[in-house]
Coordinates of C-alpha atoms in Angstrom, one line a residue:
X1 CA 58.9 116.8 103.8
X2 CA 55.6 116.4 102.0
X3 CA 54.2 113.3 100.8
X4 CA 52.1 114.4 97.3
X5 CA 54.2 115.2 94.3
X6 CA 53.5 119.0 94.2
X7 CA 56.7 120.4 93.4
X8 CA 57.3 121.1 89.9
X9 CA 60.7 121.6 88.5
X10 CA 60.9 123.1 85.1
X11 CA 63.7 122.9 82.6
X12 CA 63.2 124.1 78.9
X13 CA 65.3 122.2 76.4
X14 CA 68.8 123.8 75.3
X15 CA 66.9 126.8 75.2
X16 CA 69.3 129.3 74.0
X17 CA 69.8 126.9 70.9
X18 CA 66.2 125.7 70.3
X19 CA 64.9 129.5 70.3
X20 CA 67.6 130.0 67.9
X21 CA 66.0 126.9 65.6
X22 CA 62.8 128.0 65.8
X23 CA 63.5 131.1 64.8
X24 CA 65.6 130.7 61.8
X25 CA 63.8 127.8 59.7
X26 CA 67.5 126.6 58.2
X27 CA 68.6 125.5 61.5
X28 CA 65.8 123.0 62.6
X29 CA 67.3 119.6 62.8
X30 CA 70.9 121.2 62.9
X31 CA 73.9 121.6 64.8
X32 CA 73.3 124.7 66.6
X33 CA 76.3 126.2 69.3
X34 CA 75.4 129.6 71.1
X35 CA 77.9 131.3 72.8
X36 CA 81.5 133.6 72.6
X37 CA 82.8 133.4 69.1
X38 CA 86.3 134.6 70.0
X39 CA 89.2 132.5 70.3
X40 CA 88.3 132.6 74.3
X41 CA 84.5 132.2 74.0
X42 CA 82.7 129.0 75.6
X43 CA 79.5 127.5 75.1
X44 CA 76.6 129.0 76.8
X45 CA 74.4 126.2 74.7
X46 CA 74.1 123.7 71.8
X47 CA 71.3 121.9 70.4
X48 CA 71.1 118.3 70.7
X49 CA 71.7 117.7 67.3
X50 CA 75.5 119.3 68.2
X51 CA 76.0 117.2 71.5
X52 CA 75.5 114.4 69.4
X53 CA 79.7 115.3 68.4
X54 CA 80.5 115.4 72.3
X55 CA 80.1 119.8 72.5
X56 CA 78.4 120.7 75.6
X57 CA 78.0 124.4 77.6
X58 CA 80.7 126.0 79.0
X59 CA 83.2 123.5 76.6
X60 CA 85.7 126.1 74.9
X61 CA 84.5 127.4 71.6
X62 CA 88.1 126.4 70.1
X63 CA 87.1 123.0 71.2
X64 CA 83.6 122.8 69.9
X65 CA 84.8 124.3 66.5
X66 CA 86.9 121.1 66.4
X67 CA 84.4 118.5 67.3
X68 CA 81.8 120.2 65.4
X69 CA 83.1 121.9 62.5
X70 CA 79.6 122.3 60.1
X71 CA 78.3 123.3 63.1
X72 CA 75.7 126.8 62.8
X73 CA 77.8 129.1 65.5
X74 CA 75.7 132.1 67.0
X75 CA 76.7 135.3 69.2
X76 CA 74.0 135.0 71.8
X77 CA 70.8 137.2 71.7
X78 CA 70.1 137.9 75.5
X79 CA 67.1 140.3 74.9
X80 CA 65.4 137.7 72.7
X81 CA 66.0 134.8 75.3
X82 CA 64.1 137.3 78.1
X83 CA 61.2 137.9 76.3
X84 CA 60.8 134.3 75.9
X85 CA 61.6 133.7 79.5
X86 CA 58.8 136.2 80.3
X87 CA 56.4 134.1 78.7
X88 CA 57.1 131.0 80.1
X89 CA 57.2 132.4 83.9
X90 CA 54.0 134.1 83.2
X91 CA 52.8 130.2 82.7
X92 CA 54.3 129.4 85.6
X93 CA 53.2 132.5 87.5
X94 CA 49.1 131.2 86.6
X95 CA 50.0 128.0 88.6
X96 CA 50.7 129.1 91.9
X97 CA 52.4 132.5 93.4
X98 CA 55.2 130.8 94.8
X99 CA 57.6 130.0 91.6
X100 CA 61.1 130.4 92.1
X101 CA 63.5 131.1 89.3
X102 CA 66.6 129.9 89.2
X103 CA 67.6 131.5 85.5
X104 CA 65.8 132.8 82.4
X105 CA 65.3 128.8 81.3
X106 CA 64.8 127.0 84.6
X107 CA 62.2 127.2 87.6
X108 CA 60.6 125.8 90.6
X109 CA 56.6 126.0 91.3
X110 CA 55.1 125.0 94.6
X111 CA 51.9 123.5 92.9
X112 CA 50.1 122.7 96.2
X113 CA 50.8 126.3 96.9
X114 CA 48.3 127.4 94.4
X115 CA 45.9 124.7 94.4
X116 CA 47.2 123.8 91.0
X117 CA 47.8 120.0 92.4
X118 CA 47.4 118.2 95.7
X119 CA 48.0 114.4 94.9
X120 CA 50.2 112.7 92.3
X121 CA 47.7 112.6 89.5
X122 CA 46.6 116.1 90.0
X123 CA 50.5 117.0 89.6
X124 CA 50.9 115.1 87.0
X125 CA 48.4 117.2 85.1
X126 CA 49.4 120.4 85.6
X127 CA 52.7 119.4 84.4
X128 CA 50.9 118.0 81.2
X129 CA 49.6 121.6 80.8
X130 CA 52.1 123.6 81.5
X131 CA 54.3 121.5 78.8
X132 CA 51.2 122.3 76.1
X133 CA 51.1 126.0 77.2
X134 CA 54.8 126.4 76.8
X135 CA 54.6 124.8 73.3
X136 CA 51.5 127.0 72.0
X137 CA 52.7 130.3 73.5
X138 CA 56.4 129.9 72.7
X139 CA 57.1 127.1 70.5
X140 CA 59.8 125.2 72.4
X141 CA 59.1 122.2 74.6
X142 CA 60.4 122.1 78.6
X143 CA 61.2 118.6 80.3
X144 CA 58.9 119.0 84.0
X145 CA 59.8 117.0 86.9
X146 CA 57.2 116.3 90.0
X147 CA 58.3 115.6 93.3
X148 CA 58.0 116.2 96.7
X149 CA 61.1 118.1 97.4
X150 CA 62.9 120.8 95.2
X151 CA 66.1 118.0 94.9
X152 CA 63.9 115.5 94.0
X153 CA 61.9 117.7 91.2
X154 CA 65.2 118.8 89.6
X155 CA 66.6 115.1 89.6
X156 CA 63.1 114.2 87.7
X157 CA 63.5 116.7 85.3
X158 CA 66.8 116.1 84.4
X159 CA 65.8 112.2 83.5
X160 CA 62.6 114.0 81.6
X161 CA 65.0 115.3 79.3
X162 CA 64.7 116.2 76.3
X163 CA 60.9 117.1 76.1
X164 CA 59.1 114.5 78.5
X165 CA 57.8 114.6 81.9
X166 CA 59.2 112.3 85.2
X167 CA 56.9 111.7 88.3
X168 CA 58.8 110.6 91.1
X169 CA 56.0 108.6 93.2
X170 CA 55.8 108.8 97.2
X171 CA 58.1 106.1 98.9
X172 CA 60.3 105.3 95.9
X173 CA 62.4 108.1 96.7
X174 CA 65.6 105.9 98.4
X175 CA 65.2 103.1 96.1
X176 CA 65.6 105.9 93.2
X177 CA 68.9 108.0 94.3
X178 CA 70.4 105.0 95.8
X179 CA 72.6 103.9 92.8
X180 CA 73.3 107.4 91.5
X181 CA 76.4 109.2 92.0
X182 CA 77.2 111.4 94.4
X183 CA 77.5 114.1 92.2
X184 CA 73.6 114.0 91.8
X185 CA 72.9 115.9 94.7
X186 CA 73.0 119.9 95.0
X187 CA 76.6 120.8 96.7
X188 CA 78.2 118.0 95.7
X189 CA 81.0 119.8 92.7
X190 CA 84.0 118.4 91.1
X191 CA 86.3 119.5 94.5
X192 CA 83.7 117.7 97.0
X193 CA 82.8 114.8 94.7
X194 CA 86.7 113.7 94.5
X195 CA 86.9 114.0 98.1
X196 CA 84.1 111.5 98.8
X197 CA 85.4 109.3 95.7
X198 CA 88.8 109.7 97.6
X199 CA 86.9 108.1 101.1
X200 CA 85.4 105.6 98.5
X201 CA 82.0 106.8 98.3
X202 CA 80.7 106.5 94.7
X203 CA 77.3 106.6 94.9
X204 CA 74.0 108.2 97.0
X205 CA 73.7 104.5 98.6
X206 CA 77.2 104.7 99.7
X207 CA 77.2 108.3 101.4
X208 CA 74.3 106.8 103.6
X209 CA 75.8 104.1 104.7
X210 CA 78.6 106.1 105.3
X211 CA 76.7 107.8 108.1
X212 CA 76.6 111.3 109.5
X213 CA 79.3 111.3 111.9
X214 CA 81.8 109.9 109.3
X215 CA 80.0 112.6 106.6
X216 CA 80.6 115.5 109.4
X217 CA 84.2 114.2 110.1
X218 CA 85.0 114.1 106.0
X219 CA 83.0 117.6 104.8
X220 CA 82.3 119.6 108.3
X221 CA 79.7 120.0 110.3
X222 CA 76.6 121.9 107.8
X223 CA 77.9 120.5 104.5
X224 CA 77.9 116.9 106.5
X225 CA 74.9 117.0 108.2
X226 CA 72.6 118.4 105.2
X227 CA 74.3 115.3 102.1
X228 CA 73.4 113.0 104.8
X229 CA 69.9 114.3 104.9
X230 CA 69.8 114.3 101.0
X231 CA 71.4 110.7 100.8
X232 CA 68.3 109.9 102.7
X233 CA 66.0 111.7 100.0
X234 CA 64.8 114.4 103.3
X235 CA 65.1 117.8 101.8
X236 CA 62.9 120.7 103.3
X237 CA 64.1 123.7 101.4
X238 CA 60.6 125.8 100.3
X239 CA 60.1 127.3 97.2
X240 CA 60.8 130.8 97.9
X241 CA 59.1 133.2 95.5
X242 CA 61.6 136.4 95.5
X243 CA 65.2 136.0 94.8
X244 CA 66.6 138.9 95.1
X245 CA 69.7 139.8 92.9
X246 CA 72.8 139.8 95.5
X247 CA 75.2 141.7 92.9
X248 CA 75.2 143.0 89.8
X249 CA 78.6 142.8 87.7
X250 CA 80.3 142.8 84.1
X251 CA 82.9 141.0 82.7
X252 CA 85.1 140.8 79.6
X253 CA 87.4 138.2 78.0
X254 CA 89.9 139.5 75.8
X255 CA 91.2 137.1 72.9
X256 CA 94.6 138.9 73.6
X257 CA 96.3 139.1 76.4
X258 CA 96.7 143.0 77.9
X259 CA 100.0 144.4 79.1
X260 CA 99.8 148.1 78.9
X261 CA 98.5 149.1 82.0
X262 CA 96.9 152.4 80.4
X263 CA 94.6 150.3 78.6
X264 CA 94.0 148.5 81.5
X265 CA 92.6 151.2 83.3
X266 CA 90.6 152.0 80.3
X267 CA 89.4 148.5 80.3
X268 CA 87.9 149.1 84.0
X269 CA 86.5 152.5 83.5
X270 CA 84.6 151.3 80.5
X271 CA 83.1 148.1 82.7
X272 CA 82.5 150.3 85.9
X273 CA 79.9 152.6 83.2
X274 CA 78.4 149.6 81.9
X275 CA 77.9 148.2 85.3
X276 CA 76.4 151.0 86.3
X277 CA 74.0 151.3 83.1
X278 CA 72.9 147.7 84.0
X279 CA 72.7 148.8 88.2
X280 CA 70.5 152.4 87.2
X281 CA 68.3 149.7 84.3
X282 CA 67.1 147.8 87.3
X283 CA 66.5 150.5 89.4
X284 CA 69.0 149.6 92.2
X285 CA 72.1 151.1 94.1
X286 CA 74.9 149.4 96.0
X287 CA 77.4 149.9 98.5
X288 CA 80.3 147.0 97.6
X289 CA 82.1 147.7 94.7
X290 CA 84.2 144.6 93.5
X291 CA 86.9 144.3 90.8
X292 CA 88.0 140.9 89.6
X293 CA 91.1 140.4 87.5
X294 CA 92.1 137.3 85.5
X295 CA 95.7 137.3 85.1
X296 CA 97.6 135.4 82.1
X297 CA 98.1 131.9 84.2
X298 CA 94.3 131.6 85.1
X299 CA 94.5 132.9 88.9
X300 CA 91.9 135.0 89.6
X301 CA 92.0 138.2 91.3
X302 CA 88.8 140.1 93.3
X303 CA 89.1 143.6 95.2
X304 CA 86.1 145.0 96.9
X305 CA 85.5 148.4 98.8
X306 CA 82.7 149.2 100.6
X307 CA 81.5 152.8 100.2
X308 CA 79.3 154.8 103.2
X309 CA 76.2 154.6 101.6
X310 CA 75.0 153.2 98.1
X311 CA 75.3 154.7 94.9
X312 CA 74.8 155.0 91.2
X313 CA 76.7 157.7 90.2
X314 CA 79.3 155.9 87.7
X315 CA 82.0 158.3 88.7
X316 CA 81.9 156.9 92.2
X317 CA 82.0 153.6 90.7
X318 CA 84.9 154.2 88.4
X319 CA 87.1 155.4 90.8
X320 CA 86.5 152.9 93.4
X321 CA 87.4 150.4 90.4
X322 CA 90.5 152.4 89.8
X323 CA 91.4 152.2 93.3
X324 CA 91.2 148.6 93.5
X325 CA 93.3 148.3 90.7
X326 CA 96.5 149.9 92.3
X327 CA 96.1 146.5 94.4
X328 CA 96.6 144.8 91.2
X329 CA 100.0 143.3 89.9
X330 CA 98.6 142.9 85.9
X331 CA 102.3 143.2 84.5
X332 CA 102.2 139.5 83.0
X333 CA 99.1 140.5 81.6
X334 CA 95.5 140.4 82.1
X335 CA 92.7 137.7 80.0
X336 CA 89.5 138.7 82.1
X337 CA 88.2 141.9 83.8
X338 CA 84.7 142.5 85.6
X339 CA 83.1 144.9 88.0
X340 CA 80.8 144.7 90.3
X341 CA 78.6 146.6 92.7
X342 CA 76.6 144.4 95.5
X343 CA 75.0 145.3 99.0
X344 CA 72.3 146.3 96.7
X345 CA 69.6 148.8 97.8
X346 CA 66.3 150.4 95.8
X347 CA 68.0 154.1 97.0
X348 CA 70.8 156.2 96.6
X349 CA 72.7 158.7 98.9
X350 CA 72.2 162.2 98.2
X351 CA 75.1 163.6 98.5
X352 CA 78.8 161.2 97.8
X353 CA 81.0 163.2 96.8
X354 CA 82.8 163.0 99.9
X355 CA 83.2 159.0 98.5
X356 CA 85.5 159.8 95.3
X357 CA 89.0 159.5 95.9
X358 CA 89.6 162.0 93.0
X359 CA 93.2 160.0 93.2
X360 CA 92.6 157.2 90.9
X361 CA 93.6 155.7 87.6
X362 CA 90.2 157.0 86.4
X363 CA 90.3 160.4 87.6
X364 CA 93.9 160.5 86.4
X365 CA 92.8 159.6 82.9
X366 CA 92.0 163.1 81.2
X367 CA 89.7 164.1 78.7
X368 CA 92.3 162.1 76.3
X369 CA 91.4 159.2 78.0
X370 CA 87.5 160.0 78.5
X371 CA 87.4 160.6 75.0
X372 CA 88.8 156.9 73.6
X373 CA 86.2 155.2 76.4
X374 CA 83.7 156.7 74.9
X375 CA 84.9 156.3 71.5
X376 CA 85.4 152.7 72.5
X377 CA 81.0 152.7 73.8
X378 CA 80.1 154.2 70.2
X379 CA 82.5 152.3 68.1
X380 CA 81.8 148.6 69.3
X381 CA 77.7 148.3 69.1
X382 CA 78.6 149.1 65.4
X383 CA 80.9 146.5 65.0
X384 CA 78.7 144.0 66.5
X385 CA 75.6 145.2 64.5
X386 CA 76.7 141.8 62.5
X387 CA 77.0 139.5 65.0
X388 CA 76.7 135.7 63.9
X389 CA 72.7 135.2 64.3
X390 CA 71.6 138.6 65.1
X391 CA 68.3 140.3 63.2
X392 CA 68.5 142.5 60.6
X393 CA 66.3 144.0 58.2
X394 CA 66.9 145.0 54.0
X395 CA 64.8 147.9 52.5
X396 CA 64.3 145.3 49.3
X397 CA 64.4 141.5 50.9
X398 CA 62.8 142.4 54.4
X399 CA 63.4 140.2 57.6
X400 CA 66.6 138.3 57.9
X401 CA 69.3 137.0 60.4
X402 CA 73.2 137.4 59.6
X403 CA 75.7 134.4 58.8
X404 CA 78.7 135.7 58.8
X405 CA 80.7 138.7 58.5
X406 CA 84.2 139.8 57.2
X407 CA 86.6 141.8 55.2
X408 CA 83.9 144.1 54.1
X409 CA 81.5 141.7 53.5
X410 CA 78.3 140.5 55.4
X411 CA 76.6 137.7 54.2
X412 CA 72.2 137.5 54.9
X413 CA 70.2 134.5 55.2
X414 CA 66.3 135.7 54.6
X415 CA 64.1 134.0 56.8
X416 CA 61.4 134.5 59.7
X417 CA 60.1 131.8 62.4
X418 CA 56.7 130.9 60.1
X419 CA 58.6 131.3 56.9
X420 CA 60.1 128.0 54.8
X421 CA 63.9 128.1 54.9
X422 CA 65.1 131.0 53.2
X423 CA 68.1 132.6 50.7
X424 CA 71.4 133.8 51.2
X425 CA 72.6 137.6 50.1
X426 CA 75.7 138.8 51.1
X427 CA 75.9 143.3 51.1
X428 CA 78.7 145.7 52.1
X429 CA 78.8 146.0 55.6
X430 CA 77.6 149.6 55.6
X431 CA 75.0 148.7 52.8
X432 CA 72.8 151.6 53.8
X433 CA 69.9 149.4 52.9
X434 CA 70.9 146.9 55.4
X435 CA 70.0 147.8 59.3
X436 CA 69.9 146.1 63.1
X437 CA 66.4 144.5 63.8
X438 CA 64.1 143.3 66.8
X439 CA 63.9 139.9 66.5
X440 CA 60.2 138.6 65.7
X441 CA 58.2 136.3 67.6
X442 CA 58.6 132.6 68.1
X443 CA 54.6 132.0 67.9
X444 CA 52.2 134.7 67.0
X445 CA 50.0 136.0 69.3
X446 CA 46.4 134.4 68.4
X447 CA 43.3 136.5 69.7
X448 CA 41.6 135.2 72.1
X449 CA 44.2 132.6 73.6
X450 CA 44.1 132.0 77.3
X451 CA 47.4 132.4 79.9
X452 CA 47.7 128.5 79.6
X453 CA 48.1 128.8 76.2
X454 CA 44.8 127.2 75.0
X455 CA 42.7 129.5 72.9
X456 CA 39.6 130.8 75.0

């Protein structure tokens, strides 16, 4: 392992909820929760003001709505949250050329990698800029941790939070992890954390006086061998630049259970297109095509088929879906459906129609059934061209972001990120003065400003 500091982990702060503060001037200082709205959605994120009541991500929303009931509730605005992720890795990208994401919010950066640091006040630094560029060129603020291991970094980060930076200096590594729990380290989950706690091994201290042999003998060989390493603070994983996407997949959650089996089949034809939409958008193919199935008592369900060669030909897909369905026993009902396609490749096979069943639910479906999918694709954007939070845009009162919606009604806060807090309309739902929006930037763009942020 290194000895200098150079590893920078990056973390921006409830970043789904803060980019939905900043841009809606109401919500600053407020209970923000992002995430599903329907009886079966969960938190993706909240604003600190909202964990203040105990709501964290991935807590049910029906939870959340009880701990938190004044609470602003937004449907989440994906596109928006990219663009600003864009911004910040291109931040990160000016540092060094070995930055590893790890999601739109979170990130790794070998510092020493790009020259960008080589000692522990050199680090520190760059972390000081970074945190100033983020802030001018998106508005939001990141917590940065410096260490000389990836684990380390991320551990630092975390205690940064919210909005602060953590150094952790050479040779106070084991004196650090020592008294934390277990569960600080990267493999350690709920199911392997009770098993240690079961052993009576609480904390990082405790796993390494535990020893290897008795860690091997508890959690197997690789899992035993690399905690041990980790309760000693060693961790030699690099920052690896490309991460290439290993599947891409769709799911839904239905706020009612599905019996019919019809609709079912429906249900996977319509995910199977919309996988593929997402597969063709990033220019990729794939030979694994996997169904998963949540069934009304929680168990969960996956199928998978692997085709000759890979594809992107959404009739392929669909029936390979439908296939894996027959597998399927969804007469108590189904909560959860997704599709998949992995073994991903940047080409397709010419010629697959020798891969279609022609069998399947899918095939069997007949333009009846084609023609309520599609209705279902048209339909649905319309309906949730009000979604809680989303932009929209009034012929007379300009920019503004919806509140709510219902029995006819929509209801229009009228706002933009550099604007004071602003008023509240409510229209007709098909008010034909009323339309969808882009969403407007955070921070505009000043001429002249450098990558880092800082005006040239």
């Amino acid at each position: 392992m290194r000895n200098a500091p150079t590893i920078l982990h990056l973390d921006m702060d409830a970043f789904f909820a803060s980019a939905e503060q900043a841009s809606k001037p109401s919500l600053r200082g407020k209970a923000v929760i992002v995430g599903g709205l329907g009886p079966r959605g969960v938190v993706a994120t909240c604003s600190y003001e909202a964990r203040v009541f105990g709501v964290h991500s991935a807590m049910p929303m029906a939870q959340a709505r009880r701990l938190a009931p004044n609470a602003a509730y937004l449907v989440p605005r994906f596109s928006f949250y990219r663009s600003i992720s864009e911004q910040v890795m291109e931040l990160l990208g000016a540092l060094s050329p070995l930055v590893e994401p790890l999601s739109l919010d979170e990130a790794f950066v070998d510092l020493e990698a790009g020259g960008a640091a080589w000692d522990a006040e050199s680090a520190r630094l760059a972390g000081v800029k970074l945190r100033a560029g983020i802030r001018a060129v998106t508005g939001l603020t990141g917590s940065v941790g410096l260490a000389a291991s990836k684990m380390l970094a991320k551990i630092a980060s975390e205690q940064a939070k919210p909005d602060g930076l953590v150094l952790i200096e050479p040779g106070t590594e084991r004196a650090l992890l020592g008294p934390m729990s277990v569960r600080t380290l990267p493999g350690v989950g709920p199911a392997t954390g009770d098993h240690l706690r079961r052993a009576g091994i609480h904390t990082v201290d405790e796993l390494a006086e535990a020893g290897e042999d008795e860690l091997v003998r508890l959690l197997g060989k690789a899992h035993g061998h690399a905690l041990y390493a980790m309760a000693l603070a060693r961790d030699e994983r690099p920052v690896v630049a490309e991460r290439e996407a290993k599947s891409v997949s769709v799911e839904d959650t239905y706020d009612v259970d599905i019996h019919d089996r019809v609709r079912v089949g429906l249900e996977v034809a319509r995910l199977a297109d919309r996988c593929v939409r997402r597969l063709r958008g990033a220019g990729l193919s794939g030979r694994t095509i996997v169904l998963k199935v949540r069934r009304y008592d929680f168990s969960t369900l996956t199928r998978s088929e692997t085709l000759r060669g890979p594809t992107d030909d959404p009739a392929v897909v669909r029936e390979a879906a439908a296939r894996l369905l027959e597998s399927v026993d969804t007469t108590g009902g189904v909560r959860l459906l997704g599709v998949g396609v992995s073994g991903l490749a940047d080409f397709t096979q010419e010629d697959l129609f020798a891969q279609a069943a022609g069998d399947g639910v899918a095939a069997d479906m007949g333009e009846e059934g084609k023609v309520e999918a599609a209705a279902r694709e048209t339909v649905e954007p319309g309906e949730r061209r009000w979604a809680a939070g989303h932009d929209v845009r009034h012929a007379e009162f300009g920019h503004g972001w919806v509140q709510g919606s219902g029995v006819g009604r929509v209801t229009v806060r009228f706002e933009t990120p550099d604007s004071g807090p602003g008023r509240v309309r409510t229209f007709l739902v098909d008010d034909p003065e009323l339309s969808p929006a882009e969403p407007l930037p955070l921070v505009p763009r000043r001429p002249g400003a450098s990558v880092d942020g800082v005006p040239a």
